[in-house]
mmCIF file of C-alpha atoms in Angstrom:
data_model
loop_
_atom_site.group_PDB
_atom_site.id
_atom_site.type_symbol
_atom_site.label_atom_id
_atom_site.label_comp_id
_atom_site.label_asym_id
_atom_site.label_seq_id
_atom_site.Cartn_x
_atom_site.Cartn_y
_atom_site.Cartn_z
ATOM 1 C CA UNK O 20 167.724 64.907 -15.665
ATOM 2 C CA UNK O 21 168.014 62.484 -13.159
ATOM 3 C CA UNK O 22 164.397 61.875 -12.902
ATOM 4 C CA UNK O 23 163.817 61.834 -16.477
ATOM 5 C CA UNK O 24 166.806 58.730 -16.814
ATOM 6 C CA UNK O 25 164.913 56.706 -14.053
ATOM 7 C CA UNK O 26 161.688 56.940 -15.742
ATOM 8 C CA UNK O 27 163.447 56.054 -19.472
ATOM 9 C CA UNK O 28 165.113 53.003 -17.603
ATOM 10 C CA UNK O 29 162.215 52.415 -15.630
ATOM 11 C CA UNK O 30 160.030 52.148 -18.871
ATOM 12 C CA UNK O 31 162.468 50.109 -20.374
ATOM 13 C CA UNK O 32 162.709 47.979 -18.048
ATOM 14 C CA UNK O 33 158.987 47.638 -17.818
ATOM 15 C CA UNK O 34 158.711 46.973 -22.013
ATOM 16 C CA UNK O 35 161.742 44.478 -21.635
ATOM 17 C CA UNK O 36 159.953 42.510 -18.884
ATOM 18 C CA UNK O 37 156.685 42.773 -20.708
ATOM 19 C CA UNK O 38 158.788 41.241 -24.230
ATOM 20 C CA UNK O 39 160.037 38.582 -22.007
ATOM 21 C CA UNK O 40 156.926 37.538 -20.652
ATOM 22 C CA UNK O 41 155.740 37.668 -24.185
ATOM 23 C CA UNK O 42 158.243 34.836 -25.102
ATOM 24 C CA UNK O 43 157.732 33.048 -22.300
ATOM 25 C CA UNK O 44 154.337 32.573 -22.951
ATOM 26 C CA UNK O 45 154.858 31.448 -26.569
ATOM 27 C CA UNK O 46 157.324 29.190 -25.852
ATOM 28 C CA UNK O 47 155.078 27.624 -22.957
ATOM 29 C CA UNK O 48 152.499 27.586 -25.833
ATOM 30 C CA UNK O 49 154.314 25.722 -28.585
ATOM 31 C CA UNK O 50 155.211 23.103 -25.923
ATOM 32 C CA UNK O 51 151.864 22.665 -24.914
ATOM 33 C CA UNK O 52 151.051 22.325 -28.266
ATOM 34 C CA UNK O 53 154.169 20.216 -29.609
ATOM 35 C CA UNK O 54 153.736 17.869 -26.879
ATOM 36 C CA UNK O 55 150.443 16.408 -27.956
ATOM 37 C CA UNK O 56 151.687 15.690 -31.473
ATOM 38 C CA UNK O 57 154.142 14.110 -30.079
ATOM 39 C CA UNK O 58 151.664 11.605 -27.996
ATOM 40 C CA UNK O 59 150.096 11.337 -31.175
ATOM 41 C CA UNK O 60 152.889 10.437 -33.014
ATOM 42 C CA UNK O 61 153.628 8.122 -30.126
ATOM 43 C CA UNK O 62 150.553 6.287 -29.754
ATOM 44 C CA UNK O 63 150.522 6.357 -33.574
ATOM 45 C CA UNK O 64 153.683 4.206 -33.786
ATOM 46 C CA UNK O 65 152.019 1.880 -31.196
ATOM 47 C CA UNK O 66 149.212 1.295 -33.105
ATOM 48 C CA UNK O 67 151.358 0.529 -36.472
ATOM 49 C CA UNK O 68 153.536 -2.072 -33.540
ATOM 50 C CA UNK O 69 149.884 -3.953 -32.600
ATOM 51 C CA UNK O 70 148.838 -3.793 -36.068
ATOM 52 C CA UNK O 71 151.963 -5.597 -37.614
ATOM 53 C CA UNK O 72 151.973 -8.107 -34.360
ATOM 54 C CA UNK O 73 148.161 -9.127 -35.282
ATOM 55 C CA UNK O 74 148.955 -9.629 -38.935
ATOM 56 C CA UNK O 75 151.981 -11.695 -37.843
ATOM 57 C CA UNK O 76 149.985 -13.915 -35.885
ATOM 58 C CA UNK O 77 147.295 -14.422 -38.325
ATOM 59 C CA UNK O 78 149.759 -15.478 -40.924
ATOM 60 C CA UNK O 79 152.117 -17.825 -39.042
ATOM 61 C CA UNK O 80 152.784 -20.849 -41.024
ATOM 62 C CA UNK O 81 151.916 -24.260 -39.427
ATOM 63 C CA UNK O 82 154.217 -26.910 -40.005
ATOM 64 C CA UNK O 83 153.802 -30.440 -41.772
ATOM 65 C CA UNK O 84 152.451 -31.581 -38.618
ATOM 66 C CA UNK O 85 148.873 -29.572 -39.774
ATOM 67 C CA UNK O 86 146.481 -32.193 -39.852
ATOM 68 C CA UNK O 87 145.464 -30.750 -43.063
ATOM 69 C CA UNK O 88 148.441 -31.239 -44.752
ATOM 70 C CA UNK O 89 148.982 -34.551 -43.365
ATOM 71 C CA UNK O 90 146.015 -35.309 -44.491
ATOM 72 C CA UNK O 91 146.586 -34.737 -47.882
ATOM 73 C CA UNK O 92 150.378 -35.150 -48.490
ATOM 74 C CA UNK O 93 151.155 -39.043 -50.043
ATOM 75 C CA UNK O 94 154.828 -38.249 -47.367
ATOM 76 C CA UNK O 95 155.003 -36.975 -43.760
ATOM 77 C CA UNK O 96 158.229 -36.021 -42.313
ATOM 78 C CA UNK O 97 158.625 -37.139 -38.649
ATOM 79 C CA UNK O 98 158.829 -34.501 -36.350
ATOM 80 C CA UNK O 99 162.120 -33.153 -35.480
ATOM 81 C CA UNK O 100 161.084 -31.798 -31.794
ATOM 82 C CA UNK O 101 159.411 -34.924 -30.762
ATOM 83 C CA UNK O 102 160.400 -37.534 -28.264
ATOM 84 C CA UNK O 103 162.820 -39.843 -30.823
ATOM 85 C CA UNK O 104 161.625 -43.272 -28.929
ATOM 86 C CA UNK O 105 160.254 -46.054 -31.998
ATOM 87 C CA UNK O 106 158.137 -48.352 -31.946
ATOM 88 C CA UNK O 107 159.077 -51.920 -31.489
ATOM 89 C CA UNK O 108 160.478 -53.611 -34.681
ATOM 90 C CA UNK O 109 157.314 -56.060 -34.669
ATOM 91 C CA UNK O 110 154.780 -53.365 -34.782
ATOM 92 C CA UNK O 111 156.986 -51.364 -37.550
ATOM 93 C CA UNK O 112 154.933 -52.973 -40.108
ATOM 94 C CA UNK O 113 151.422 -51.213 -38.744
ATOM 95 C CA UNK O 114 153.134 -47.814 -39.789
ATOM 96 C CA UNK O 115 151.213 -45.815 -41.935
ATOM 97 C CA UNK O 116 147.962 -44.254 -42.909
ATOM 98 C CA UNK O 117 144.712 -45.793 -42.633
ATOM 99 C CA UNK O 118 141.601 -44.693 -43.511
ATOM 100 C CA UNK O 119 137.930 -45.379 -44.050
ATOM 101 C CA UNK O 120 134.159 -44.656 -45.026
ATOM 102 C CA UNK O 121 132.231 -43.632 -41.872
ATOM 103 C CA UNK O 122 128.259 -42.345 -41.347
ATOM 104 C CA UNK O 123 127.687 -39.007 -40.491
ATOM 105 C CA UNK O 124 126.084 -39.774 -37.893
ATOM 106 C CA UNK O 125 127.077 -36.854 -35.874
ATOM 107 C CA UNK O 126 128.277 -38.583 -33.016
ATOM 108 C CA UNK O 127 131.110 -39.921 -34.057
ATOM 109 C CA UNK O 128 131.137 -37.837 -37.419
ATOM 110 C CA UNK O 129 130.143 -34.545 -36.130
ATOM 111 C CA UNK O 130 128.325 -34.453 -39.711
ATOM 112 C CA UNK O 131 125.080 -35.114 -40.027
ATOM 113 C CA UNK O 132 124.554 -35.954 -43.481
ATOM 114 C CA UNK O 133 125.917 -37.821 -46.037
ATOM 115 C CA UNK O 134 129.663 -40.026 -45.514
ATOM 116 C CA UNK O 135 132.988 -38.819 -44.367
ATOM 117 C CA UNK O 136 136.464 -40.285 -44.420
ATOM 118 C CA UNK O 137 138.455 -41.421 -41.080
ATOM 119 C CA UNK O 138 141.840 -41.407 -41.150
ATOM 120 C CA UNK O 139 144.372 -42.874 -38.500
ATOM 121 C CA UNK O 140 148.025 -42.321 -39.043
ATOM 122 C CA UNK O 141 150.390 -44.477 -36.561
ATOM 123 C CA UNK O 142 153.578 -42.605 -36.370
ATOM 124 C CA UNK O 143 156.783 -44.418 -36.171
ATOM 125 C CA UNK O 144 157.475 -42.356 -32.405
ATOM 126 C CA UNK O 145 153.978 -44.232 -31.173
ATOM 127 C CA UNK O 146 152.028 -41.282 -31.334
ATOM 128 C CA UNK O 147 148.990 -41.045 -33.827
ATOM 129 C CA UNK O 148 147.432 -38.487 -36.423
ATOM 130 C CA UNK O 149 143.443 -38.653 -36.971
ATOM 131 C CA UNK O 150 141.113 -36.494 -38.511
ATOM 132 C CA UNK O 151 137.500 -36.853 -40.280
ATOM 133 C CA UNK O 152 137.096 -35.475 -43.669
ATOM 134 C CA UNK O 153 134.126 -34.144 -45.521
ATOM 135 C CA UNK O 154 134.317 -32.530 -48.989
ATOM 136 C CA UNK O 155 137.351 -30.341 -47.779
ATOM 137 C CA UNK O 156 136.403 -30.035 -44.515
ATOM 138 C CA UNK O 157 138.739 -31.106 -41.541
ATOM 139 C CA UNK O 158 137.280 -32.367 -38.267
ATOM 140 C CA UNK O 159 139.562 -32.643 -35.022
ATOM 141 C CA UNK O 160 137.913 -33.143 -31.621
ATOM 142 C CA UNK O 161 134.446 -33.441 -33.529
ATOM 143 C CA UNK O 162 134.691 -29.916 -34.465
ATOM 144 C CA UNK O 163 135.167 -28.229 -37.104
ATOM 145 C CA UNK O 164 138.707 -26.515 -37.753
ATOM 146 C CA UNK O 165 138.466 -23.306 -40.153
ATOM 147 C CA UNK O 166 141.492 -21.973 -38.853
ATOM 148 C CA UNK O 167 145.258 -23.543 -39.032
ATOM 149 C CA UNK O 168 146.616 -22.429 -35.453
ATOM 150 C CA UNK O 169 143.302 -24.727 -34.228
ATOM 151 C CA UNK O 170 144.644 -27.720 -36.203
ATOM 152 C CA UNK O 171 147.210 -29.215 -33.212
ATOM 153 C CA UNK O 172 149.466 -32.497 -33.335
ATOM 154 C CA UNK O 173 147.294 -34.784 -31.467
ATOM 155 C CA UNK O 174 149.671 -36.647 -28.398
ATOM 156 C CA UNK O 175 147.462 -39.778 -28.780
ATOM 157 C CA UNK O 176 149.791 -42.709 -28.430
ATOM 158 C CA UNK O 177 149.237 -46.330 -30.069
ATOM 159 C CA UNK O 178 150.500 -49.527 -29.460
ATOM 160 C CA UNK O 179 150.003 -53.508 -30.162
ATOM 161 C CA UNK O 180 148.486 -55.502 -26.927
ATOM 162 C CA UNK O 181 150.564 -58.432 -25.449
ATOM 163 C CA UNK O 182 148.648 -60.546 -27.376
ATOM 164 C CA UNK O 183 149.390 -59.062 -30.734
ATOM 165 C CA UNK O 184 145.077 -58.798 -31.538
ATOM 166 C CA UNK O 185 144.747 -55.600 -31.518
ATOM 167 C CA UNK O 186 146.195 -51.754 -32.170
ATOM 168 C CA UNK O 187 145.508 -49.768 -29.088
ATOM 169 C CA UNK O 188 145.045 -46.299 -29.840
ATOM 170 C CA UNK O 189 145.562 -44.169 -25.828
ATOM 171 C CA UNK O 190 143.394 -40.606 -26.899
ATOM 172 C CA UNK O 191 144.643 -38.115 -24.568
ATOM 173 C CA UNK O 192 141.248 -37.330 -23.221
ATOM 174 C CA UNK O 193 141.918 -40.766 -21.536
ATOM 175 C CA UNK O 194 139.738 -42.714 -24.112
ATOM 176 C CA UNK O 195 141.117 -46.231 -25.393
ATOM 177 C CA UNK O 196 139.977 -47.629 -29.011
ATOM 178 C CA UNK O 197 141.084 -50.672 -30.168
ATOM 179 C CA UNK O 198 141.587 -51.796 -33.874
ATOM 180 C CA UNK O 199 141.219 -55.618 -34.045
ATOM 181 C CA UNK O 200 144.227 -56.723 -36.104
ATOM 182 C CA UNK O 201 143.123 -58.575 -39.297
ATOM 183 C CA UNK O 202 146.763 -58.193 -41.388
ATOM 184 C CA UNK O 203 149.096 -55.526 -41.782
ATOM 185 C CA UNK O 204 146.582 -53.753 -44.096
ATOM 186 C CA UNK O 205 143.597 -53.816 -42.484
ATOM 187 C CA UNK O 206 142.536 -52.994 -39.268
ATOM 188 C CA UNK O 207 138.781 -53.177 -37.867
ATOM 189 C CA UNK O 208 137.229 -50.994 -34.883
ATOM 190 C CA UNK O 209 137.060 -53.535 -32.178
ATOM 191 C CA UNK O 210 133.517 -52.524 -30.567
ATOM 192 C CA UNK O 211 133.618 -55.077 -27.908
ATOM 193 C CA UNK O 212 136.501 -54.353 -26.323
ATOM 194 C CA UNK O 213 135.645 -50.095 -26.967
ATOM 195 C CA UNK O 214 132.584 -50.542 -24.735
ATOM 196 C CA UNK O 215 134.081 -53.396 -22.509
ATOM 197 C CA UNK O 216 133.081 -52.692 -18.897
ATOM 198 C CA UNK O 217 136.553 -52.772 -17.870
ATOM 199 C CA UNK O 218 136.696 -49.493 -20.098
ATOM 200 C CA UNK O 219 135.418 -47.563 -17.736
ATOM 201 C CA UNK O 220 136.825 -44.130 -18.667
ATOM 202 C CA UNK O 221 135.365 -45.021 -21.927
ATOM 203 C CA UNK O 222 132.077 -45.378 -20.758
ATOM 204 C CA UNK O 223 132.340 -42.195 -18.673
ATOM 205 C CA UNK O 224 133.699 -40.073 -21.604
ATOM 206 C CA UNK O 225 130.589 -41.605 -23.722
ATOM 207 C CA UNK O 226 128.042 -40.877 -21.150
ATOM 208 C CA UNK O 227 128.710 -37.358 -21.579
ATOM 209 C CA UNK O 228 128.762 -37.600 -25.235
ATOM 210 C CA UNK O 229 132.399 -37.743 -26.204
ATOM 211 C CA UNK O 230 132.354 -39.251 -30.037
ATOM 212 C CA UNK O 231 131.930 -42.949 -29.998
ATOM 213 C CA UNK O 232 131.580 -45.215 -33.020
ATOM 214 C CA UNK O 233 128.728 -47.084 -33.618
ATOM 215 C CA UNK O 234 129.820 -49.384 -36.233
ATOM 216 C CA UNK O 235 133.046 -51.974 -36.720
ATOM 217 C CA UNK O 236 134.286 -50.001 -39.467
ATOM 218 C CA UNK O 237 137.190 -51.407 -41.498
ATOM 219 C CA UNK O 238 140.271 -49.477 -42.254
ATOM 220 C CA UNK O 239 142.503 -49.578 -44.951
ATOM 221 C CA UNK O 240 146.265 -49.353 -45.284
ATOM 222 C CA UNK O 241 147.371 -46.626 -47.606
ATOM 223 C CA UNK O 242 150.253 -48.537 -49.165
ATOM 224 C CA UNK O 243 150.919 -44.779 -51.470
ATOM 225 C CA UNK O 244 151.512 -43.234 -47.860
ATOM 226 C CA UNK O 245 155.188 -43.355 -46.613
ATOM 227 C CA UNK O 246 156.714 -41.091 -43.726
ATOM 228 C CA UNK O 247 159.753 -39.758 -44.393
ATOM 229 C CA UNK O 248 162.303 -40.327 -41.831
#
């Protein structure tokens, strides 16, 4: 009897182990196959993360300072994050938009056919706005800007010379134009002194075909334009 309990435990224990096992191996099995949903669901939530970060950056609103707008608003507000230094109280009366009639030349235009409209804004912080239009286009750098986060605030700075002839317009490339003073309202591009040998990072920057007017175009004062302080 003895014998016969041995073998009954024996096989017992051998059909216990073999259940065991059993389970084991399922369990390892759902694991190995919950674990890659899980990756899935993972990489899943990732890709919903990159997806919403893209449209975010596509659709970030540009501020007033969007040459676009400032282009076409009759009021710009004055940047609250710029430097809050003024220009002198004899040169307050140059603030303001001015604008123009200009070739397409596409040199200075970077049209090539048909007319386009300059426009110079002097800020009231010395710093300047400019921009070429053409039937709804907007030009900045001579290129064309089809998206907003490519239209930048320009830190070209302007000022009136010692001897109260001329606006001086510093372009951050390192370009100086001047703007021969005729009144308040009008300004005209002062050739002379643009291509003056004493420019010489002028004439460097033109050499290698950085836009350069070819013409003493007038500009107009906007007297409908006021910044809003």
């Amino acid at each position: 009897m003895k014998l016969d309990v041995s073998r009954c435990t024996l096989s017992s224990f051998f059909k216990c182990s073999l259940m065991l096992g059993s389970v084991v191996i399922l369990q390892a099995c759902d694991q190995q196959q919950v674990k890659p949903e899980g990756e899935s669901q993972a990489t899943s939530e990732e890709g919903v993360k990159i997806s919403t970060a893209n449209t975010k950056a596509d659709v970030v609103t540009v501020s007033a300072k969007s040459l676009t707008q400032v282009a076409g608003q009759a009021t710009v507000p004055v940047e609250a994050d710029l430097n809050p230094v003024t220009v002198p109280e004899d040169a307050k009366a140059f603030i303001g938009r001015y604008h123009t009639e200009i070739d397409c030349d596409g040199r200075f235009a970077p049209c090539t056919e048909g007319k386009a409209e300059f426009i110079l804004t002097l800020m009231p912080d010395g710093t300047v706005h400019r921009s070429i239009l053409q039937y709804g286009k907007v030009f900045i750098d001579n290129t064309k800007s089809s998206t907003a986060h490519n239209i930048t605030y320009r830190k070209d700075r302007w000022f009136i010379n010692p001897e109260r002839t001329d606006i001086v317009v510093n372009r951050k490339e390192g370009a100086s134009f001047y703007y021969k003073i005729k009144d308040s309202n009008h300004l005209v591009m002062n050739l002379e002194k643009i291509y003056s040998e004493k420019e010489k990072t002028n004439r460097e920057l033109f050499d290698r075909g950085y836009p350069a007017p070819s013409k003493a175009y007038e500009l107009v004062k906007d007297t409908s334009f006021h910044i809003q302080e």
